[in-house]
CSV table of C-alpha atoms in Angstrom, one decimal:
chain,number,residue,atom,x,y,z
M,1,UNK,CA,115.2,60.9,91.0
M,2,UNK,CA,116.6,64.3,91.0
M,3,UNK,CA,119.5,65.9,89.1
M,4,UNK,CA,122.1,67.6,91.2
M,5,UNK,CA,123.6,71.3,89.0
M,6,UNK,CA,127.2,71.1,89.2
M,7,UNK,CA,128.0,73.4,92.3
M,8,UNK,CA,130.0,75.7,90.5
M,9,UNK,CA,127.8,76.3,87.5
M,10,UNK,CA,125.6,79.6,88.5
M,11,UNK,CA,121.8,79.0,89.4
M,12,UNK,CA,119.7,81.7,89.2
M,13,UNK,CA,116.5,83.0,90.6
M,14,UNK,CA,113.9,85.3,88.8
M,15,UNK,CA,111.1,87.7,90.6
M,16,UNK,CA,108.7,88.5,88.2
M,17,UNK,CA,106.5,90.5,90.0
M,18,UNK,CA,104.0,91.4,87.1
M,19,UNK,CA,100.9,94.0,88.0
M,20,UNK,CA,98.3,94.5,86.4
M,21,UNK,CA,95.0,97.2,86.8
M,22,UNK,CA,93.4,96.5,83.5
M,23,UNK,CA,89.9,96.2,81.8
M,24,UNK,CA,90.0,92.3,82.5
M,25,UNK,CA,87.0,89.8,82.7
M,26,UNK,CA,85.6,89.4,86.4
M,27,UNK,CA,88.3,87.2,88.7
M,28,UNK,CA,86.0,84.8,90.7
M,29,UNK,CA,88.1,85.0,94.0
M,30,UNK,CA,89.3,82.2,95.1
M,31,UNK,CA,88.1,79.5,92.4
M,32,UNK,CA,89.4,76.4,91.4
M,33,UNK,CA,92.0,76.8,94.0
M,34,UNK,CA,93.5,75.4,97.4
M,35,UNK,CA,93.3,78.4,100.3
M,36,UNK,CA,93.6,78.8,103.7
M,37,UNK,CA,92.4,82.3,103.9
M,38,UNK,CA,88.7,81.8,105.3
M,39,UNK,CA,88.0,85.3,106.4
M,40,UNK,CA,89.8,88.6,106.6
M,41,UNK,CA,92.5,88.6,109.2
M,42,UNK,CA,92.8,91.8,111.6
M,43,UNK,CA,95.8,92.2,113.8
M,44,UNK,CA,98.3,94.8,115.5
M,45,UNK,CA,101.2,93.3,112.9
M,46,UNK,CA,98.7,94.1,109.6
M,47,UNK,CA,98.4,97.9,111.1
M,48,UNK,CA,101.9,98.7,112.0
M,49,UNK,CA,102.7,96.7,108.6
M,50,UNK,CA,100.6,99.4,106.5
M,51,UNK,CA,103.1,102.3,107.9
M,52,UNK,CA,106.0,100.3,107.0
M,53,UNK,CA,105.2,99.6,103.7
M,54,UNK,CA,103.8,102.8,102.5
M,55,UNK,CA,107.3,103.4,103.7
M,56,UNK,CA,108.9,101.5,101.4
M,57,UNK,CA,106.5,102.7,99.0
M,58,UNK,CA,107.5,106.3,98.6
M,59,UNK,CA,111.6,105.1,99.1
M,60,UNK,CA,111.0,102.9,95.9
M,61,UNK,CA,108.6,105.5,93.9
M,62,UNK,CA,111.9,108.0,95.1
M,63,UNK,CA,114.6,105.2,93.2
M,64,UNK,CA,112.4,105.3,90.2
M,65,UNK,CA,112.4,108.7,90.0
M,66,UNK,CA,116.2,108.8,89.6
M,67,UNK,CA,115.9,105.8,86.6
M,68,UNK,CA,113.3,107.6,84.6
M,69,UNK,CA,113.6,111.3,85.4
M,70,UNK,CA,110.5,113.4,83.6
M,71,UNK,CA,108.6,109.9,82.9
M,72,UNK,CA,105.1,108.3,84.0
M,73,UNK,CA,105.8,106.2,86.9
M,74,UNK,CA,104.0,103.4,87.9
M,75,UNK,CA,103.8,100.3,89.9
M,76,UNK,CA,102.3,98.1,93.0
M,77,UNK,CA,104.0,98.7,95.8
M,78,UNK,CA,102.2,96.1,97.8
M,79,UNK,CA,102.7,93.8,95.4
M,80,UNK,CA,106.7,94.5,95.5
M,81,UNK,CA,106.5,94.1,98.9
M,82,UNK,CA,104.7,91.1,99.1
M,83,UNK,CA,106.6,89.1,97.1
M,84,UNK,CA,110.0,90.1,98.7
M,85,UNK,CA,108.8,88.5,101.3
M,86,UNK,CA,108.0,85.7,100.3
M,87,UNK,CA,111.3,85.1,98.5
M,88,UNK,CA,113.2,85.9,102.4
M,89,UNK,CA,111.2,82.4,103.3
M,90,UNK,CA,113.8,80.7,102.4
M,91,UNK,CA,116.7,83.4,102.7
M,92,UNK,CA,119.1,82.8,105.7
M,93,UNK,CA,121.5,84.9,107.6
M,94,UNK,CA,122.4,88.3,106.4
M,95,UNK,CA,120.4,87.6,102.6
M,96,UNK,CA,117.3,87.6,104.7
M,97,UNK,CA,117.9,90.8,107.1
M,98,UNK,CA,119.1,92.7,104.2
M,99,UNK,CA,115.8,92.2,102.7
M,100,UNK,CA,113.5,92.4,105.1
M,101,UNK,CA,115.1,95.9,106.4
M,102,UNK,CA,115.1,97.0,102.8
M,103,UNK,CA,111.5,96.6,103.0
M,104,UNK,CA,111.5,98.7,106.1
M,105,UNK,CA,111.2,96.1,108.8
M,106,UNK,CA,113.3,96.6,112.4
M,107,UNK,CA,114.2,93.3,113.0
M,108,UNK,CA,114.7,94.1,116.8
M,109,UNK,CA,110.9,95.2,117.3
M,110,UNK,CA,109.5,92.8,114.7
M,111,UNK,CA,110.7,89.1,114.4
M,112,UNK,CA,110.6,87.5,111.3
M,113,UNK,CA,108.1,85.2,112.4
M,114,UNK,CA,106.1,88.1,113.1
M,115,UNK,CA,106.3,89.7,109.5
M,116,UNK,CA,105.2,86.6,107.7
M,117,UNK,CA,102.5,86.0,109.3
M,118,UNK,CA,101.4,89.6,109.0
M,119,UNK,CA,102.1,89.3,105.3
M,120,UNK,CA,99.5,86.5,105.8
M,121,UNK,CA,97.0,88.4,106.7
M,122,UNK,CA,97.5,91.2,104.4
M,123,UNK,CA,96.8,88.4,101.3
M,124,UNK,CA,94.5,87.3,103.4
M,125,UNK,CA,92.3,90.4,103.9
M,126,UNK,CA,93.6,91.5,100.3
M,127,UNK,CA,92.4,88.6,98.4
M,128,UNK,CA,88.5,88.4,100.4
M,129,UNK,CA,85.8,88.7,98.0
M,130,UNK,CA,84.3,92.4,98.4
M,131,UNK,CA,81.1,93.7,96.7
M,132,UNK,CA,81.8,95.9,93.9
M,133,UNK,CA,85.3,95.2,93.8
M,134,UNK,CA,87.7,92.8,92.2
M,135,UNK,CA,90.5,92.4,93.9
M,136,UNK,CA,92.8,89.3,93.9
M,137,UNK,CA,96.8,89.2,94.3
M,138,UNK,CA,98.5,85.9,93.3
M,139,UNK,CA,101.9,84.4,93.0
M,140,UNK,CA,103.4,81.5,91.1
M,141,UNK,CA,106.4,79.7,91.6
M,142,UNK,CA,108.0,77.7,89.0
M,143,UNK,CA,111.0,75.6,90.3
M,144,UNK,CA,113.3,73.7,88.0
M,145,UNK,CA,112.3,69.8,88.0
M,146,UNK,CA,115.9,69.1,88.8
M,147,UNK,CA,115.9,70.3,92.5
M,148,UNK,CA,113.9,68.7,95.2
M,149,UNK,CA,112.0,71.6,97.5
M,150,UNK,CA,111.5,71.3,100.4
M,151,UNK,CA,108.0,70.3,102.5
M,152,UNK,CA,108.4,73.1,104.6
M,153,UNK,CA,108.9,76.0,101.8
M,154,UNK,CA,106.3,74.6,100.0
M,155,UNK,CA,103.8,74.7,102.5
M,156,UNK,CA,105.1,78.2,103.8
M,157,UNK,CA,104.4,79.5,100.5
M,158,UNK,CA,101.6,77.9,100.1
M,159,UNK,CA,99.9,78.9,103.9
M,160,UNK,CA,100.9,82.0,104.3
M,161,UNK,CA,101.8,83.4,100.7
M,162,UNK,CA,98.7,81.6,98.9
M,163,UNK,CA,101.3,80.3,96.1
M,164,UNK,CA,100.9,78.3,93.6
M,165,UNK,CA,104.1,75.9,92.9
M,166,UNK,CA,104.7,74.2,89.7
M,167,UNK,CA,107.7,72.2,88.8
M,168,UNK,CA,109.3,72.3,85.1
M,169,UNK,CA,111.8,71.9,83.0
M,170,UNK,CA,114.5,75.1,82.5
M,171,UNK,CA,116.9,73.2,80.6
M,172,UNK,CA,113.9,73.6,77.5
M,173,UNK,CA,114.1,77.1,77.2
M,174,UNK,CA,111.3,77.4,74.5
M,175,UNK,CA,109.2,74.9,76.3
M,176,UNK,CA,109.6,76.7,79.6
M,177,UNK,CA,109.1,80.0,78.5
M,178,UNK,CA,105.7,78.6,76.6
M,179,UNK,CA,104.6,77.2,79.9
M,180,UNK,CA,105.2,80.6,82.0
M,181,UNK,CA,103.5,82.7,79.6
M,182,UNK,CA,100.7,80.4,79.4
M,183,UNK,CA,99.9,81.1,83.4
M,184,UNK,CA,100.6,84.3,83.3
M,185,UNK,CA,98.6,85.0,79.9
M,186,UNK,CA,95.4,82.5,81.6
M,187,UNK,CA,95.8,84.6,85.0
M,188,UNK,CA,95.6,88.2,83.2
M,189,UNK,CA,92.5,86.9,80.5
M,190,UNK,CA,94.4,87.4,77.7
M,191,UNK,CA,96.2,90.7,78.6
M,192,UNK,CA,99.6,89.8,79.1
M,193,UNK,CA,101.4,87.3,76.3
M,194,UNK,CA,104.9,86.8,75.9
M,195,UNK,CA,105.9,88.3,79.6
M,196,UNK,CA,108.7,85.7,79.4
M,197,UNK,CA,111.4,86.0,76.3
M,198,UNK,CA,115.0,85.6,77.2
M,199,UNK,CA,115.0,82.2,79.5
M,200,UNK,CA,118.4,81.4,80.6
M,201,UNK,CA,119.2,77.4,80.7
M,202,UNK,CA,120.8,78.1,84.1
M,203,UNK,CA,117.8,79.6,85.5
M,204,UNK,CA,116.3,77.5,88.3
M,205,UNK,CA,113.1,79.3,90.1
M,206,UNK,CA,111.2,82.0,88.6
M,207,UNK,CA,108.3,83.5,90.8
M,208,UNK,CA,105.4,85.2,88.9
M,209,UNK,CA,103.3,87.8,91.1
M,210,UNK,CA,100.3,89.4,89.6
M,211,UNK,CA,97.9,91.7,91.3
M,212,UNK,CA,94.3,92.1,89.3
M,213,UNK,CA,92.4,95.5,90.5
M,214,UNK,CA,88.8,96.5,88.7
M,215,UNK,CA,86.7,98.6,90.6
M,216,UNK,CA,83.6,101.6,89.9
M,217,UNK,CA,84.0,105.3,91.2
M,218,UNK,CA,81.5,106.1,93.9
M,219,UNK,CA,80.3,108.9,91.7
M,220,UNK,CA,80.8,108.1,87.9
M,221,UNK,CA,81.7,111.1,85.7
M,222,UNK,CA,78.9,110.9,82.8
M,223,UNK,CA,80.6,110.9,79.5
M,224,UNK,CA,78.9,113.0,77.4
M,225,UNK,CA,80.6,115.9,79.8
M,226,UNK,CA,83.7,114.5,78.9
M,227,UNK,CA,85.3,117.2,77.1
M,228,UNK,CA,88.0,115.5,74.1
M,229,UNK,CA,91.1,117.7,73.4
M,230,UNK,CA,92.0,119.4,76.2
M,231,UNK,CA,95.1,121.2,77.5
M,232,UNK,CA,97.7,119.0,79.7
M,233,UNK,CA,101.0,120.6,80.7
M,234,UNK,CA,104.0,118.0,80.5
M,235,UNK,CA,106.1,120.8,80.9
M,236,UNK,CA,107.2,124.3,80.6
M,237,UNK,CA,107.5,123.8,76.7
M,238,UNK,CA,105.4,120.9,76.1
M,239,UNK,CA,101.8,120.7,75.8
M,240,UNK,CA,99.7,117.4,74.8
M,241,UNK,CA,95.5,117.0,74.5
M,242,UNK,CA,93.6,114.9,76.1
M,243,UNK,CA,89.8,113.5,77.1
M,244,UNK,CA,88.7,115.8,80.1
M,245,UNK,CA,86.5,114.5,82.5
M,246,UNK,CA,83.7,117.0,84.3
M,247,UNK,CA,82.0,116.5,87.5
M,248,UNK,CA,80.6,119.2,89.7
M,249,UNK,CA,80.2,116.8,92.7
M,250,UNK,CA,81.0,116.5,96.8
M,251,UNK,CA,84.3,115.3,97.3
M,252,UNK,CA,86.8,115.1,100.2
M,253,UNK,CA,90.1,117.4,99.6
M,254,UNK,CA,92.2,119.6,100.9
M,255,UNK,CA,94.6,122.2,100.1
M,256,UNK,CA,98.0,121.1,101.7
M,257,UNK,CA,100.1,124.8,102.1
M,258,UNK,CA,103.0,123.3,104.0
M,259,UNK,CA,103.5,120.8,100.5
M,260,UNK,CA,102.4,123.1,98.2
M,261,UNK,CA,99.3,120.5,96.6
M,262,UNK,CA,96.1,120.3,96.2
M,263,UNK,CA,94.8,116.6,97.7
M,264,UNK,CA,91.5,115.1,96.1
M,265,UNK,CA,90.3,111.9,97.4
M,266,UNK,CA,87.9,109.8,95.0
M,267,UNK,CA,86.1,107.1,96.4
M,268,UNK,CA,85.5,103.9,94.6
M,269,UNK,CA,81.9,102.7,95.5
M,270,UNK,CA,83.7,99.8,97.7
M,271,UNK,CA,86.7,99.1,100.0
M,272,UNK,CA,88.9,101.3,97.7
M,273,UNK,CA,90.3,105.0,97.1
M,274,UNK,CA,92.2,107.0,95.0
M,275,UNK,CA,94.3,110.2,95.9
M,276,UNK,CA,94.7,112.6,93.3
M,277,UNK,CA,98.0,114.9,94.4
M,278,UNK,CA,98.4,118.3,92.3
M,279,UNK,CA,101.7,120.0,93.5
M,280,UNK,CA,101.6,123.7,92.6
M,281,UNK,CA,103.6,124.6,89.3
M,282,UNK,CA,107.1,123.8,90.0
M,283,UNK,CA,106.9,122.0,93.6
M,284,UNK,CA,106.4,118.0,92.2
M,285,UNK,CA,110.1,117.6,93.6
M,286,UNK,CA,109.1,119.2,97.0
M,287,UNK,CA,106.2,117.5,97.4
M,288,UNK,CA,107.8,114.0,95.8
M,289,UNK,CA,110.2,114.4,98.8
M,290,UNK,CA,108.1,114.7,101.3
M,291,UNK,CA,106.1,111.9,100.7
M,292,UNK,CA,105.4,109.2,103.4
M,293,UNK,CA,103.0,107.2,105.8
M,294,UNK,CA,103.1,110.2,108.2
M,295,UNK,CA,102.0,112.1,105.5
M,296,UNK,CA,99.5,110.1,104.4
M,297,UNK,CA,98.0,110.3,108.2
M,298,UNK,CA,97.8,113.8,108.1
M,299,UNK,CA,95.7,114.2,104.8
M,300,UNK,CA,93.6,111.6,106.4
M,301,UNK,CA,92.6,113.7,109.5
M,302,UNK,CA,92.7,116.9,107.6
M,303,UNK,CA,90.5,116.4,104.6
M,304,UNK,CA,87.1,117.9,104.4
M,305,UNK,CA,84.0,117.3,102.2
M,306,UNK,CA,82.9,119.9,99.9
M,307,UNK,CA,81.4,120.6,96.2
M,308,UNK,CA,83.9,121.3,93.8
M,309,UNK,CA,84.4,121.6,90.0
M,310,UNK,CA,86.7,118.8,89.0
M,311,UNK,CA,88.2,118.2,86.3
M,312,UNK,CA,90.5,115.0,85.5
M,313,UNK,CA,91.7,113.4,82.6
M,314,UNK,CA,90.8,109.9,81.6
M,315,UNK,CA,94.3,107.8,81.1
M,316,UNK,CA,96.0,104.5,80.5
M,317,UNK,CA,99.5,104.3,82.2
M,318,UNK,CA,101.7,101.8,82.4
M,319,UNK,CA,105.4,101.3,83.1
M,320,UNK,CA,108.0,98.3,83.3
M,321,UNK,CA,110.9,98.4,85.2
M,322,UNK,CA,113.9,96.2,86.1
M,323,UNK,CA,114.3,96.2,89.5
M,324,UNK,CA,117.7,94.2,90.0
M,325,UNK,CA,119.9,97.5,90.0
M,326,UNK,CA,117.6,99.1,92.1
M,327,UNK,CA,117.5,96.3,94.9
M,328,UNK,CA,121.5,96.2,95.0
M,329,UNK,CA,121.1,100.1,95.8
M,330,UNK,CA,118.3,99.5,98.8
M,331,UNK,CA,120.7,97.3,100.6
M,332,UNK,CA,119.8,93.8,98.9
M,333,UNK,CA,123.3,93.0,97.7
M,334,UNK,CA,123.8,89.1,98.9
M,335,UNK,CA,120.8,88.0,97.2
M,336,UNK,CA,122.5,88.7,94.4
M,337,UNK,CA,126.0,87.6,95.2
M,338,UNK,CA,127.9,84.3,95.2
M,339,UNK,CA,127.8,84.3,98.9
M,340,UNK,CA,123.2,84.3,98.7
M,341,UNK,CA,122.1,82.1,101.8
M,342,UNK,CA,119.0,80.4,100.5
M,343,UNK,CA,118.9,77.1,102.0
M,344,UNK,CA,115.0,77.2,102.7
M,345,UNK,CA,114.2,76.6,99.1
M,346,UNK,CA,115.7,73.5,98.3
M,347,UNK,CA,118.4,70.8,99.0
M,348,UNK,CA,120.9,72.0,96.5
M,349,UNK,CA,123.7,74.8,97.2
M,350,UNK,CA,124.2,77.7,95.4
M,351,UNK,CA,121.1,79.8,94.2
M,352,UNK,CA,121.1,83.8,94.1
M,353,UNK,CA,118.9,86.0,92.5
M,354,UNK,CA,119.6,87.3,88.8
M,355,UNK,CA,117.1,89.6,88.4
M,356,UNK,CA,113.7,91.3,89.5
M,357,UNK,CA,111.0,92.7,86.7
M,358,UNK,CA,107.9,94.5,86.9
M,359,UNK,CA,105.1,95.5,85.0
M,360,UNK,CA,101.6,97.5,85.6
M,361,UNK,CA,98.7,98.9,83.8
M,362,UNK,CA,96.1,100.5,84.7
M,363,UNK,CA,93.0,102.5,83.0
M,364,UNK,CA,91.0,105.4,84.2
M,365,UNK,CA,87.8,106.5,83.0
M,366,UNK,CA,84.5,107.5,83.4
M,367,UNK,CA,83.5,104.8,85.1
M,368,UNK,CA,86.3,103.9,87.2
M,369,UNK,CA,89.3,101.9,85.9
M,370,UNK,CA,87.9,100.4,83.5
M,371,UNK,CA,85.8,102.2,80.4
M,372,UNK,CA,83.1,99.6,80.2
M,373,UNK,CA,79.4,100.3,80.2
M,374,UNK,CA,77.9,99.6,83.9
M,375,UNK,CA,74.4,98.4,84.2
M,376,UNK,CA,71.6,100.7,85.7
M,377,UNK,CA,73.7,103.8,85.8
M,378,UNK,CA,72.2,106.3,84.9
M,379,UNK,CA,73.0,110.2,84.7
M,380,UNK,CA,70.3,113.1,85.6
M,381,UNK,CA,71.1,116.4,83.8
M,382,UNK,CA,72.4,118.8,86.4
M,383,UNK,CA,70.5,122.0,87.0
M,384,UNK,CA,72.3,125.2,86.0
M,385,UNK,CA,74.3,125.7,90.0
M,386,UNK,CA,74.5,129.8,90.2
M,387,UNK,CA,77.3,129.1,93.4
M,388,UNK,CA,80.5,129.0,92.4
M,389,UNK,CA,82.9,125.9,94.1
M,390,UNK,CA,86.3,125.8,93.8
M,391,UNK,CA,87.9,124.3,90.8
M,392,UNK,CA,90.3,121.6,90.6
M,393,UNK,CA,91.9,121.1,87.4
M,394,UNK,CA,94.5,118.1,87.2
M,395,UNK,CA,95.9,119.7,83.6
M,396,UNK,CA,99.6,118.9,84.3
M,397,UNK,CA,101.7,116.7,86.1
M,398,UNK,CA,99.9,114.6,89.2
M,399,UNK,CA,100.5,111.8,91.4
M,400,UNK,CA,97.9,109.2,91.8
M,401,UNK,CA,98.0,106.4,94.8
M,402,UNK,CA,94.9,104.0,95.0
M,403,UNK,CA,94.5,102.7,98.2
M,404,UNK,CA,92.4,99.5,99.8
M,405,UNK,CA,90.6,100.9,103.1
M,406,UNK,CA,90.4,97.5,105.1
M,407,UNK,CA,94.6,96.9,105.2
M,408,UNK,CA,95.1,101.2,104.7
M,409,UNK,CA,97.4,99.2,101.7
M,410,UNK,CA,98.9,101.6,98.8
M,411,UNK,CA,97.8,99.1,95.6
M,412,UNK,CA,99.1,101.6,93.4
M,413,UNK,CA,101.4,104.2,93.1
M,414,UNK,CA,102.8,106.5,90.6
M,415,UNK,CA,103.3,110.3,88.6
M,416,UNK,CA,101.5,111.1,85.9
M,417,UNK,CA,103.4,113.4,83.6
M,418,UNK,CA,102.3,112.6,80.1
M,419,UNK,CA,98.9,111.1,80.5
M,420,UNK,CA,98.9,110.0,76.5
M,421,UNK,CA,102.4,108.4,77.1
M,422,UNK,CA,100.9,104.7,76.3
């Protein structure tokens, strides 16, 4: 039996969309749970999809510039994109085109239908167990025990959003809140507790999105060349010191003179990348502008391999945002109105969404993102090199995207302006 909400008593929806890149315990892909992803998924919708949302991307990293002006920024922009997705399932009518064109999507050359399933095959390819990388994105739903869901959102989520659904009791705040935080603190191993503190009775559906990256660098930096206190610009008046990576080592890069930046790529030693972008003192704004999937393209065709002497700094970021005010401004305003069409959730009238967090972590080190010691690696001393290679020296503000090769997906995207800025 199921208890009808009085239809003018406000029900709310929560998007949780918590990221993490963090020094976690091995995710075994795909364990313990129901899947219909059986291989990685290739398709014309996935390709078109990874222009689109590298898109969205750069407009979102753009809005958070504007919130938290001379700040670290970071966050997972496939992540984000995912789970807006999944929530236009069961949007209807103007709620779903607003967000599905917030997220980029021409609704004229793409049909709904069309995006779904290409979100499909992104989790798809995304969540495949690779070699040498750990890579899994996941979603939850909790839905209030009161409302009866229906078969097809359920198995929508489920099929093409890999989603777990739980039902639970809201009107127990404390009890509900313990519950969340107890998946989201079991997903993360540990790393995450408490994600959950001010539960409103009224709230009806919460969805939980996590995204778990741990991967090695293609060539590890050896850390007794690591080089503690060093100088890193935060700005014109501002210096702070940090650990210093040192490698003198063959990497792809290029100098970008139409940007004004320096472009490093560092390969992770499986299905994964990092960019490294160094604008030239006093051009992060230009270059922050500019930003986009053309962009991106043109790196791609015009980097080159060559020694260099690098230099990097080894980092935790991490940033939380609260997305609802910056939804409203992309265009995803009835969502959060009176007037939110979601019939394909449930039976009962009435839902909108209150609000929209998100949270991510990650670590960079010697090793990769994580500063654990790696079986069999081991580090020949260099002989003195009498040619001199150019130098690369990320000692002030950088932006970093990490990027999986198979879906050309941004996993990770953000500014580094105070790399001891915990």
């Amino acid at each position: 039996m199921y208890y009808y909400l009085p239809s003018k008593m406000p029900l709310f929806l929560y998007l949780v969309f918590l990221v993490l890149g963090l020094h976690c315990a091995p995710l075994k892909s795909s364990e313990g749970k129901v899947t219909t992803c059986h291989s990685p998924q290739q398709n014309a919708t996935l390709y078109k999809m990874s222009s689109i949302n590298a898109d969205f991307a750069f407009n979102l990293y753009r809005r958070f510039i504007v919130e938290t002006p001379d700040r670290n920024i970071f966050f997972s922009p496939v992540s984000i994109s995912a789970a807006l997705a999944m929530l236009s399932l069961g949007a209807y009518s103007s709620t779903q085109t607003q967000i599905l064109e917030s997220l980029g999507f021409n609704l004229t050359d793409t049909p709904t239908a069309e995006i779904q399933q290409g979100f499909q095959h992104l989790i798809c390819s995304l969540n495949f167990p690779k070699k040498e990388l750990e890579l899994q994105m996941g979603n939850a739903l909790f839905i209030g025990k009161q409302l009866k869901p229906l078969a097809k959102f359920l198995d929508d989520v489920k099929s093409l959003f890999e989603t777990e659904v739980f039902s639970i009791d809201f009107s127990n705040v404390s009890a509900a809140q313990q519950e969340i935080n107890s998946h989201v603190e079991k997903q993360t191993k540990g790393n995450v507790v408490g994600l959950i503190q001010h539960l409103k009775p009224s709230t009806i559906m919460i969805l939980v999105n996590y995204i778990h990256f741990k991967a090695q660098w293609a060539n590890p930096f050896d850390p007794s060349k690591t080089e503690e206190g060093s100088s890193f610009l935060v700005d014109k008046t501002t210096m702070v010191h940090v650990p210093m990576m040192h490698q003198m080592e063959q990497y792809y890069h290029l100098v970008d003179t139409e940007l004004n930046c320096t472009v490093l790529q560092m390969d992770y030693s499986r299905n994964a990348l990092a960019l490294f972008v160094l604008p030239k003192e006093g051009q992060m704004e230009w270059v922050e502008g500019a930003m986009s999937s053309k962009t991106l393209k043109k790196w791609n065709r015009l980097l080159q391999k060559g020694w260099i002497d690098l230099f990097v700094p080894k980092f935790s970021i991490s940033a939380s945002y609260e997305l609802g005010t910056i939804l409203l401004k992309m265009g995803i305003q009835d969502a959060f109105a009176d007037n939110a069409d979601f019939p394909g959730f449930t039976e009962d009238n009435g839902l909108k969404l209150s609000n929209a967090a998100h949270k991510s972590v990650l670590h960079v080190g010697e090793k990769g993102t994580e500063a654990v010691d790696v079986p069999g690696v081991r580090f020949l001393d260099q002989p003195e090199i009498t040619l001199l290679h150019p130098i690369i020296q990320f000692d002030r503000s950088f932006l970093l995207l990490i990027l999986e090769k198979s879906t050309r997906s941004i996993l990770f995207l953000g500014k580094v302006v105070d790399p001891t800025e915990v």
